[in-house]
Short mmCIF file of C-alpha atoms and ligand atoms in Angstrom, two decimals:
data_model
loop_
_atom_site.label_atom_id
_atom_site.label_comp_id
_atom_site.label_asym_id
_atom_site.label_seq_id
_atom_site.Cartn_x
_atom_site.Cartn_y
_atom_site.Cartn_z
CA UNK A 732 28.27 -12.32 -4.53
CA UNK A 733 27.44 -11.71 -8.19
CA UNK A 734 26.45 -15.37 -8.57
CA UNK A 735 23.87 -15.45 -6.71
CA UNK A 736 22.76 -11.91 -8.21
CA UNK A 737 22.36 -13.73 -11.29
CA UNK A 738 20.36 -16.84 -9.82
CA UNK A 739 17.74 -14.05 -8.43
CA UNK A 740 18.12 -12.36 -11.72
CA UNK A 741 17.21 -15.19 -13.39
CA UNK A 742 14.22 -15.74 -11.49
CA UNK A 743 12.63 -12.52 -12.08
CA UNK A 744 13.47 -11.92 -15.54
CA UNK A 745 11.30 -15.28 -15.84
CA UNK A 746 8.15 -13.63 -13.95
CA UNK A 747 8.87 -10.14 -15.64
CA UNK A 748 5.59 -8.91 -17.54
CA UNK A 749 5.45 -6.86 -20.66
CA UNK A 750 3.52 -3.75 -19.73
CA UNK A 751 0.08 -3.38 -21.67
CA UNK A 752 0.72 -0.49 -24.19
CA UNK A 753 -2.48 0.35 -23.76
CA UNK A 754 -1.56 2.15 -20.56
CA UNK A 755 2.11 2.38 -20.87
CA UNK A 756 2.66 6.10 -20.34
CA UNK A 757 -0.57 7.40 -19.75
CA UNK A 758 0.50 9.44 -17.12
CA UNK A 759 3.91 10.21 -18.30
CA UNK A 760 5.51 13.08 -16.79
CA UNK A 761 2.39 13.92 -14.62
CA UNK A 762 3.08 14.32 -10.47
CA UNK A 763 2.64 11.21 -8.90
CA UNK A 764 0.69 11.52 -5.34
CA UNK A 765 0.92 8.35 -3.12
CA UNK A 766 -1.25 8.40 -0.37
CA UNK A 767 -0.37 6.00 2.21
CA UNK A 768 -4.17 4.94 4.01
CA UNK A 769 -3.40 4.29 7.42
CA UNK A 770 -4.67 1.07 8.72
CA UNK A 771 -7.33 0.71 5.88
CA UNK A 772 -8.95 -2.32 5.29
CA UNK A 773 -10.85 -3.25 2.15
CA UNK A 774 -14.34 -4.47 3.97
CA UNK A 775 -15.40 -1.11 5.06
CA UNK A 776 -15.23 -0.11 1.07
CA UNK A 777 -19.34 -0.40 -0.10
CA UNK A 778 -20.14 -1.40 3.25
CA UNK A 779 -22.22 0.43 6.16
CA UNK A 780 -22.21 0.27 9.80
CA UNK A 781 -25.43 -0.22 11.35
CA UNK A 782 -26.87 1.82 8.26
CA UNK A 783 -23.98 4.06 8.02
CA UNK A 784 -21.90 4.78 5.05
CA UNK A 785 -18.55 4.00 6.62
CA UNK A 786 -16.63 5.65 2.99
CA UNK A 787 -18.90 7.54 1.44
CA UNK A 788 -15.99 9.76 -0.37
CA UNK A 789 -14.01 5.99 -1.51
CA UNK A 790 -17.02 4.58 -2.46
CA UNK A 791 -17.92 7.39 -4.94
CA UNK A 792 -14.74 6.75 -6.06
CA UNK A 793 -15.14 3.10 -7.04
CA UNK A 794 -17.73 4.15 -9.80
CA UNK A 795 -15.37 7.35 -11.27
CA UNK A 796 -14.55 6.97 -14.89
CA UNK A 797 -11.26 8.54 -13.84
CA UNK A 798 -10.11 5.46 -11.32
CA UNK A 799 -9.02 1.79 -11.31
CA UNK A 800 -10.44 0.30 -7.76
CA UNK A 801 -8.93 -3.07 -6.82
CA UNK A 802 -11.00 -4.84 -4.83
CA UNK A 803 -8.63 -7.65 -4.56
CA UNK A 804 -5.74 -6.02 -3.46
CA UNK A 805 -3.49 -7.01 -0.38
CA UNK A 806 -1.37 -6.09 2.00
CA UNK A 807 2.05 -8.02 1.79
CA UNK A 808 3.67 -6.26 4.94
CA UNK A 809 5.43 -7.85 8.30
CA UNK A 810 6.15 -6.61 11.46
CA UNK A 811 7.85 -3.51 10.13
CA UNK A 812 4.11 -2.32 9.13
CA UNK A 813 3.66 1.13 7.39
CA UNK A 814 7.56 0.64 7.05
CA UNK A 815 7.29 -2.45 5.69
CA UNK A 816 4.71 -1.05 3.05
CA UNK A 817 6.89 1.92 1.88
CA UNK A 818 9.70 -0.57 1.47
CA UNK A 819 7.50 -2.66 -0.42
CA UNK A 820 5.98 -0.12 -2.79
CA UNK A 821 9.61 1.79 -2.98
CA UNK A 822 11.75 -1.61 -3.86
CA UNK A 823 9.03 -4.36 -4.91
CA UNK A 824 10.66 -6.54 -2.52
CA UNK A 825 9.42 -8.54 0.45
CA UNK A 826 10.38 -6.82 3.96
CA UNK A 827 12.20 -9.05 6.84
CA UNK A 828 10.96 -11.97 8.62
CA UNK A 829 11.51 -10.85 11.86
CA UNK A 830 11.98 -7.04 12.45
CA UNK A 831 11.92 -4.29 10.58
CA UNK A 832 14.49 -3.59 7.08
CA UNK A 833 14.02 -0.01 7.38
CA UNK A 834 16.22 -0.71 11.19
CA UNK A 835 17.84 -3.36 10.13
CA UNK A 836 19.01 -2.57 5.99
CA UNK A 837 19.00 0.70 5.78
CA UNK A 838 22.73 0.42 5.16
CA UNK A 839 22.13 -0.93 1.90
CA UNK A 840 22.22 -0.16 -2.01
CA UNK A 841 18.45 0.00 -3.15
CA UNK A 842 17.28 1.24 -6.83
CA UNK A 843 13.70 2.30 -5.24
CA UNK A 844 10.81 3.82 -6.82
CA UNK A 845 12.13 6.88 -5.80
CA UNK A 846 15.45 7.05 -7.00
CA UNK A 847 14.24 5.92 -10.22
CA UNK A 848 11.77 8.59 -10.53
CA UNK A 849 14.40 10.60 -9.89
CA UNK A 850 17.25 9.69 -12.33
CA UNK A 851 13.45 10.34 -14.84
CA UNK A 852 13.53 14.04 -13.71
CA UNK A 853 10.84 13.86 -10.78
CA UNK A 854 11.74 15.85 -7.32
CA UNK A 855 10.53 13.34 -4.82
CA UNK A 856 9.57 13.59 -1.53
CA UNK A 857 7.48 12.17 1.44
CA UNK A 858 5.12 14.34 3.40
CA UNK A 859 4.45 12.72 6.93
CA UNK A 860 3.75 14.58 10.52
CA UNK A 861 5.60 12.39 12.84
CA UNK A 862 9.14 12.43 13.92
CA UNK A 863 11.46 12.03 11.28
CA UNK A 864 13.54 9.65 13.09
CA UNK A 865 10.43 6.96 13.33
CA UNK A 866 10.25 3.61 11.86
CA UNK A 867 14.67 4.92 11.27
CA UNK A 868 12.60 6.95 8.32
CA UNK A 869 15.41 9.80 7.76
CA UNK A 870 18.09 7.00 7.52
CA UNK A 871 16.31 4.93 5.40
CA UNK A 872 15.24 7.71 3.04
CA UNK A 873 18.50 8.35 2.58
CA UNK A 874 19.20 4.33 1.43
CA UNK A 875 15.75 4.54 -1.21
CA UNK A 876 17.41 8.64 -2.35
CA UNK A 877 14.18 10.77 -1.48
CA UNK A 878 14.91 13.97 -2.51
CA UNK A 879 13.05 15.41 0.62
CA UNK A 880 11.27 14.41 3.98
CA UNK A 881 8.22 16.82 4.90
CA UNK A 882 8.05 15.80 8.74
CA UNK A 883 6.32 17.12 11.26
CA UNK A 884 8.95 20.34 11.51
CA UNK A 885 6.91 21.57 7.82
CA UNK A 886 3.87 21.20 9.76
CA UNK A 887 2.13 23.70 12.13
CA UNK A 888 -0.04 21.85 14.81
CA UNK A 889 -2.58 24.28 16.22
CA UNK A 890 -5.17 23.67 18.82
CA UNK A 891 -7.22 20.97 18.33
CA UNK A 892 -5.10 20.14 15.46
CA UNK A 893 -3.32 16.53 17.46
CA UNK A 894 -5.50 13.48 18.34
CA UNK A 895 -4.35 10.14 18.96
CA UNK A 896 -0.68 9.50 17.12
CA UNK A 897 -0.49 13.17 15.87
CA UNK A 898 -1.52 15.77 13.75
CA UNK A 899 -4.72 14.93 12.36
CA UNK A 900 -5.40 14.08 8.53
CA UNK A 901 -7.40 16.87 7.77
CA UNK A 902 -5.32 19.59 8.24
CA UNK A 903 -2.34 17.35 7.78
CA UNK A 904 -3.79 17.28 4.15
CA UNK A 905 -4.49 20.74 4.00
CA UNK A 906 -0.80 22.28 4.84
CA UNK A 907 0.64 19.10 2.65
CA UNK A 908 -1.48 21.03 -0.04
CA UNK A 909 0.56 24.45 0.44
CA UNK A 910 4.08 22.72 0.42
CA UNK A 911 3.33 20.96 -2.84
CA UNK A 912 2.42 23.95 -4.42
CA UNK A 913 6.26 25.04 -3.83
CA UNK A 914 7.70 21.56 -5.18
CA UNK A 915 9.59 21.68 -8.31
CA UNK A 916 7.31 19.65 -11.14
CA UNK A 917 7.35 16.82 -12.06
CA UNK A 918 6.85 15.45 -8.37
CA UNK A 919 6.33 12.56 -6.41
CA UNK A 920 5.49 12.01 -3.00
CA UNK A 921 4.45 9.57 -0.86
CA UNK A 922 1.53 10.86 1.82
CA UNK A 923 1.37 8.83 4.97
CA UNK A 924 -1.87 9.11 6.90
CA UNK A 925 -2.14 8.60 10.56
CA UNK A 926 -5.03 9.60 12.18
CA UNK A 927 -6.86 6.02 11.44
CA UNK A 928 -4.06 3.97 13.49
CA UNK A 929 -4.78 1.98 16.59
CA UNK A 930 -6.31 2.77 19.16
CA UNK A 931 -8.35 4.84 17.11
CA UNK A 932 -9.12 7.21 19.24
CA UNK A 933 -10.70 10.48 18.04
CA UNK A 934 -12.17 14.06 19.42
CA UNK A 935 -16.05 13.70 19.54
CA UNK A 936 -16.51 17.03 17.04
CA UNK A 937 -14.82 14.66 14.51
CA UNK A 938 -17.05 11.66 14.97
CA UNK A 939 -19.50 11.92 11.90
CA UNK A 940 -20.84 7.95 12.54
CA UNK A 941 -21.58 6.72 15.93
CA UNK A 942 -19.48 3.50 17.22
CA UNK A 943 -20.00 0.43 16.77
CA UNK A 944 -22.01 -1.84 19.42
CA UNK A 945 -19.39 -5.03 19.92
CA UNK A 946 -17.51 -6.08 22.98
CA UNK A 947 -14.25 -4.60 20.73
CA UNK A 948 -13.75 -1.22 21.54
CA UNK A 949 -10.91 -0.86 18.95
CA UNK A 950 -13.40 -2.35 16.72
CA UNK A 951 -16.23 0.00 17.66
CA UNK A 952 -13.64 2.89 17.28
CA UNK A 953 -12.58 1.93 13.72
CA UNK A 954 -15.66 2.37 11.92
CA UNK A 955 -15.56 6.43 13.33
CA UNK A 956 -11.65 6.85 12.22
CA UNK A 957 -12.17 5.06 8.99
CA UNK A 958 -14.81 7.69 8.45
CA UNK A 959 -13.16 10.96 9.76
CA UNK A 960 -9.80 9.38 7.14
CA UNK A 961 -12.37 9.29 4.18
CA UNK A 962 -13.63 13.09 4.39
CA UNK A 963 -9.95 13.99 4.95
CA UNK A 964 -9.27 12.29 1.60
CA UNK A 965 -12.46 14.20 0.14
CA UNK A 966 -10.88 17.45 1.07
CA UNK A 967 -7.59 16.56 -0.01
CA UNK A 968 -9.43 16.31 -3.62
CA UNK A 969 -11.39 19.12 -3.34
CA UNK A 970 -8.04 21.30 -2.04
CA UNK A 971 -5.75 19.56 -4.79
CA UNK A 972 -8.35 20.95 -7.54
CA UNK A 973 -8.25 24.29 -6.47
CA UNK A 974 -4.34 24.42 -6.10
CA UNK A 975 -4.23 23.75 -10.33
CA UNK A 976 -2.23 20.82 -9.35
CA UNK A 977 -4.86 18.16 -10.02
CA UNK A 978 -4.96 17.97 -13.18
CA UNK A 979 -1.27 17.36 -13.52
CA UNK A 980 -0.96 14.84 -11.11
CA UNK A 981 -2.01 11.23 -11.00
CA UNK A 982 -3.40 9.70 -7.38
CA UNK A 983 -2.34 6.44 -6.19
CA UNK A 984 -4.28 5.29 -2.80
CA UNK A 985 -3.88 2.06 -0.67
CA UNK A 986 -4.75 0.68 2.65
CA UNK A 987 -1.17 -0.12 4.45
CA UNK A 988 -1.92 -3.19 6.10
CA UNK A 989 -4.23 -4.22 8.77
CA UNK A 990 -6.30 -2.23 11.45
CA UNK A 991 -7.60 -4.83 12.93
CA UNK A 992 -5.92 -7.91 14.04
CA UNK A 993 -7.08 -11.79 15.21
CA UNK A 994 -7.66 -10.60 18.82
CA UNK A 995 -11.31 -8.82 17.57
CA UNK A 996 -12.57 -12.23 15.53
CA UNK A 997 -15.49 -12.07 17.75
CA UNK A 998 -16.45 -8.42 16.94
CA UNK A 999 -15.39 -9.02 13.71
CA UNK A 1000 -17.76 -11.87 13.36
CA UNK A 1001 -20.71 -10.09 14.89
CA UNK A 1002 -19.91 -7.35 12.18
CA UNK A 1003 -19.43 -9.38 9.62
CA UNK A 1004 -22.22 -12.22 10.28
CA UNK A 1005 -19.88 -14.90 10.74
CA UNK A 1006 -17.60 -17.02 12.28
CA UNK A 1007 -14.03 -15.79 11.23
CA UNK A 1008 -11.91 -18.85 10.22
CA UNK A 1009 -8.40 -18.84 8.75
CA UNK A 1010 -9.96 -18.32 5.36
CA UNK A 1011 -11.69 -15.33 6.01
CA UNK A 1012 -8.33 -14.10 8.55
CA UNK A 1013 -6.51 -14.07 4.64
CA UNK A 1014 -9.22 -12.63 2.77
CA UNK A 1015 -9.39 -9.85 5.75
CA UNK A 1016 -5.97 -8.74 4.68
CA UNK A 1017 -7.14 -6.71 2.07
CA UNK A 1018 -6.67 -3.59 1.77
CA UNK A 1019 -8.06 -0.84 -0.79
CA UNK A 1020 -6.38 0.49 -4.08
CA UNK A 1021 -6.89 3.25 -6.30
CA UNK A 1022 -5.37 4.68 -8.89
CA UNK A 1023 -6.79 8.15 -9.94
CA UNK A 1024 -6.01 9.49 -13.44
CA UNK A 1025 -7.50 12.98 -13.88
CA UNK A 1026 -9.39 12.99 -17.69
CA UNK A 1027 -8.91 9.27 -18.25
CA UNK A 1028 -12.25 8.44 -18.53
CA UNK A 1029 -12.04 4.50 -18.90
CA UNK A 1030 -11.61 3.27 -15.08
CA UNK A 1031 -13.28 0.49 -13.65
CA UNK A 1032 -13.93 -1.92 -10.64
CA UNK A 1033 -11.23 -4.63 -11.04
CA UNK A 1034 -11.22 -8.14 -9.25
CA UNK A 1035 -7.88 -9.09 -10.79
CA UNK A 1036 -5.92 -10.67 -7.54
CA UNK A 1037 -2.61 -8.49 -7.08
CA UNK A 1038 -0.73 -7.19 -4.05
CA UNK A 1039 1.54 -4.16 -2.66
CA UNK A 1040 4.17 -5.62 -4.43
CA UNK A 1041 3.04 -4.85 -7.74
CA UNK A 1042 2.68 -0.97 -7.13
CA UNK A 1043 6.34 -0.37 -8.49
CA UNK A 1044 5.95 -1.72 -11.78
CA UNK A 1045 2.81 -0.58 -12.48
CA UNK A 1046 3.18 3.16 -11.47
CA UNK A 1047 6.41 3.26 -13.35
CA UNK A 1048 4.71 1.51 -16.25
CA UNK A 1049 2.08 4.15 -16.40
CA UNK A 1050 4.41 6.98 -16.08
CA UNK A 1051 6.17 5.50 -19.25
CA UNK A 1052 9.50 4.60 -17.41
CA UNK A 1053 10.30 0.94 -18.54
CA UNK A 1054 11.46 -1.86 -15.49
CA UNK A 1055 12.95 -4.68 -17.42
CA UNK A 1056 16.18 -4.55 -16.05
CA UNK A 1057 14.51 -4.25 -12.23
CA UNK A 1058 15.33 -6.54 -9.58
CA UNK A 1059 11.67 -6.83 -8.57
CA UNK A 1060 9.13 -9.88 -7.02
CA UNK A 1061 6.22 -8.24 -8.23
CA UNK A 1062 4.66 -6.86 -11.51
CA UNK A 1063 2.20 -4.27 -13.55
CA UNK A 1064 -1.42 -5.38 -12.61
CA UNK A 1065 -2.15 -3.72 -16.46
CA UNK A 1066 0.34 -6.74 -18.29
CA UNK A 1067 -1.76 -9.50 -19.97
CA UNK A 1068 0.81 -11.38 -18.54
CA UNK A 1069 0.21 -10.15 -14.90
CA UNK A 1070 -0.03 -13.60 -12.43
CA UNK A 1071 -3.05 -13.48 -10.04
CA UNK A 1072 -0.81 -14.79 -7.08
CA UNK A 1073 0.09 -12.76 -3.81
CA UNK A 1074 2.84 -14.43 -1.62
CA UNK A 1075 2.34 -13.01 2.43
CA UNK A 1076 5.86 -12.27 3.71
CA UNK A 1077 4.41 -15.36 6.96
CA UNK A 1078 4.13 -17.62 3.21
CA UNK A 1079 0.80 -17.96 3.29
CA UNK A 1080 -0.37 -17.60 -0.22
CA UNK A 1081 -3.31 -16.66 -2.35
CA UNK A 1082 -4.05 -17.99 -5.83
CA UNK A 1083 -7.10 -17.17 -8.02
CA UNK A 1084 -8.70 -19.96 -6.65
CA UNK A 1085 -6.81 -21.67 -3.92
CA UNK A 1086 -5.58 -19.85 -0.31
CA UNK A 1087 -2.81 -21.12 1.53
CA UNK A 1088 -2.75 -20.65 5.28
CA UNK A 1089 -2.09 -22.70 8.38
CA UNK A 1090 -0.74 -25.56 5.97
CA UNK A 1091 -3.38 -26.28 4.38
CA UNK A 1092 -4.71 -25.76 1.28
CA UNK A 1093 -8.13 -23.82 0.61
CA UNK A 1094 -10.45 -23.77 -2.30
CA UNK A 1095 -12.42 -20.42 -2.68
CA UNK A 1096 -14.88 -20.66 -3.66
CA UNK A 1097 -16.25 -24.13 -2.04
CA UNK A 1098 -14.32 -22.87 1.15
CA UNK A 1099 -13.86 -26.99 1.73
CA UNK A 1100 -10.29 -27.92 2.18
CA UNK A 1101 -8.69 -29.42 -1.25
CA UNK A 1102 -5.80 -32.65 -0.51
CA UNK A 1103 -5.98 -32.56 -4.70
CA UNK A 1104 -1.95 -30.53 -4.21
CA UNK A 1105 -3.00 -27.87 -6.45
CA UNK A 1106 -0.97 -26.06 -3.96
CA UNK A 1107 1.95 -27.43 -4.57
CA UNK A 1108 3.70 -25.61 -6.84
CA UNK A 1109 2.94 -22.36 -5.66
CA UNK A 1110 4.28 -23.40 -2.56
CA UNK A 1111 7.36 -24.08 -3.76
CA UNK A 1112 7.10 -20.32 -5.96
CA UNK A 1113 6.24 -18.77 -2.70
CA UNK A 1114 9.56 -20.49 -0.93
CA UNK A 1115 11.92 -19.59 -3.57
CA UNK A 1116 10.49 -15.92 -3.89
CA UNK A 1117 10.71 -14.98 -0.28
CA UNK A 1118 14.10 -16.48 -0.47
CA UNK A 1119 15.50 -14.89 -2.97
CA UNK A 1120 13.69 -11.07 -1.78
CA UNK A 1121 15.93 -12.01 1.18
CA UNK A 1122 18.86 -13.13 -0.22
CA UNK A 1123 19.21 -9.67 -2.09
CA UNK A 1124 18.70 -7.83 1.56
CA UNK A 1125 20.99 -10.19 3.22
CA UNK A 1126 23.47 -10.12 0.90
CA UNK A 1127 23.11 -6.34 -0.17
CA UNK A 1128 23.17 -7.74 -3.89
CA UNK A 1129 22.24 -4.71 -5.18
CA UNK A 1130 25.33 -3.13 -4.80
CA UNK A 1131 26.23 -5.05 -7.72
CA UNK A 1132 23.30 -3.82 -10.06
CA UNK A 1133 24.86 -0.12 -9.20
CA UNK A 1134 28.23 -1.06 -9.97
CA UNK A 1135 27.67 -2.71 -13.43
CA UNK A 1136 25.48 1.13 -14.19
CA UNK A 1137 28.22 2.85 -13.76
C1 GP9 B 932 4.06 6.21 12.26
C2 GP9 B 932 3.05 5.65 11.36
C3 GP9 B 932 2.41 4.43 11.96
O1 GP9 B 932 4.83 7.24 11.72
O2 GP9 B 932 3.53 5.45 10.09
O3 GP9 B 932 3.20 3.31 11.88
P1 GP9 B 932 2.61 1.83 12.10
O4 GP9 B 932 2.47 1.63 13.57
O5 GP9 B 932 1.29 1.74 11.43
O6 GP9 B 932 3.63 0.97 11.49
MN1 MN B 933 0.52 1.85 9.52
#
């Protein structure tokens, strides 16, 4: 009931973060492009595969004066994967335990991303060549008020033009370019990527790396879809400038969750040069961020420690639309107040020096355990914070916000 809206409220007014006014509104009233990065994970970023540039496009990007990169960003989805993500990123709130919330909620009263943007003038949309009926997306869009779904009915698949899941990202970004031009302005959409998802398969006139030599296959694979996914992003930026849309538009890029799971630690490790232990399994789970600002001029490589649940705050921070009053679990990576601290929807936690996993308590930088309970009381944060993220799903407390707004 409303009681317990308050107890949640209460909690995240505490944690709220005063955005930096420094970049408060630097985009404001620009189109906001989302692009969802299929599978991405952060260790290919700066990294080569038996001396090959795995992202040369993304790594380019890390030294642009015009982008933020986070290289210690993660993923904070479940089993409801590149669902879970866009639930994440539209509600700042933790998907389910078990399951996915886009089946399982989708029922319920949200105040997303996108209905904010929204009620701010934005026409918003999501541009994704699969079935509209996948992962329940055309319910749930409904539930989070996206204007409009771009499925794979706006797209024309040629020959040649399918591989693996679907249409492939290249011309996937290519048409996406031509119905954008038609969107009313200001926009937003989300742009969900698909050609980099397992098993990675790919045809061989789009392999521009060889594979990799391990006893993974999926592995060996990844290296040659991560690559193909980076020049599709290179054309995306090359066909956004032309359209006179670019400079109007801020770019917001992140890895979705994991492409590779615990079953390849022995590729990974011969990839790597390692032996992958529960430590490293955490620190694997991150995934690339960028955000692009066209003419900004003062971007940088950032280790501050923040997660996928931060993306609300800090694109509506940026576009200049305040989130005080937002039932939210994360916040804007920009605040001087902004907590290094990423809670894992499993509870494993990290800290900026400690990791949490398995029940036991990590230091990072000695890699040694540490019995010292500096864990503790983030332990106890991470508990009450997945709680209460649930307790508003469970209990559709939302419904409440909506009702006191109008
Ligand atoms: C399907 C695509 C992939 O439309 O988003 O979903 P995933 O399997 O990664 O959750
Ligand atoms: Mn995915």
């Amino acid at each position: 009931d409303g009681s317990e809206l308050s107890e949640v409220a209460n909690y995240v007014n505490a944690n709220y973060a005063e955005p930096n006014p420094d970049m408060f509104g630097v985009a404001e009233g620009k189109n906001v492009i989302m692009i969802s990065l299929e599978s991405l994970q952060n260790f290919v970023i700066n990294n080569e595969m038996n001396g090959h540039v795995i992202t040369p496009f993304l790594n380019e990007l890390t030294k642009d004066p015009d982008t933020f990169y986070f290289n210690n960003f993660y993923h904070q989805t479940g089993l409801g994967k590149t669902s879970d993500s866009e639930f994440i990123l539209e509600n700042s709130l933790y998907g389910r335990n078990g399951g996915a919330v886009f089946f399982t909620n989708s029922g319920n009263t949200y105040n997303s991303l996108s209905e904010k943007l929204g009620e701010n003038g934005y026409y918003t949309t999501v541009m994704h060549a699969n079935n509209r009926s996948f992962w329940n997306r055309d319910i749930m869009y409904q539930a989070l008020k996206v204007d409009k779904f771009y499925d794979v009915d706006s797209y024309e698949i040629g020959e040649g033009q399918a591989v693996n899941w679907g249409m492939k990202d290249i011309p996937y970004f290519e048409q996406s370019i031509e119905l954008m031009k038609e969107m009313p302005q200001p926009f937003s959409t989300r742009m969900i990527t698909l050609t980099n998802h397992h098993p990675f398969d790919l045809d061989e006139e789009d392999m521009m790396i060889p594979a990799y030599n391990s006893n993974s296959k999926t592995l060996n694979q990844y290296f040659q879809t991560v690559r193909y996914m980076d020049e599709s992003i290179k054309v995306f930026f090359e066909d956004l400038k032309k359209s006179g849309l670019y400079d109007n538009s801020i770019i917001i890029m992140y890895g979705d969750h994991y492409g590779i799971s615990e079953n390849h630690n022995k590729a990974m490790g011969m990839y790597l040069d390692k032996e992958i232990t529960p430590l490293d399994t955490v620190e694997l789970q991150k995934v690339p961020m960028y955000i692009h600002i066209p003419g900004y001029g003062k971007g940088k490589v950032t280790d501050e420690l923040t997660g996928q649940m931060d993306l609300r705050p800090t694109i509506l921070h940026l576009l200049g639309i305040d989130t005080k009053e937002d039932m939210q679990m994360g916040s804007d990576v920009f605040s001087p107040d902004h907590e290094p601290f990423v809670i894992f929807r499993d509870g494993r936690f990290v800290t900026k020096d400690h990791i949490y996993t398995q029940e036991v308590c990590y230091d990072i930088k000695t890699r040694e355990m540490d019995d010292s309970g500096a864990c503790e009381p983030y332990n106890e944060r991470a508990t009450t914070e997945l709680d209460y993220s649930d307790m508003i799903i469970n209990g559709d407390l939302l419904r409440f916000t909506e009702e006191d707004k109008e």
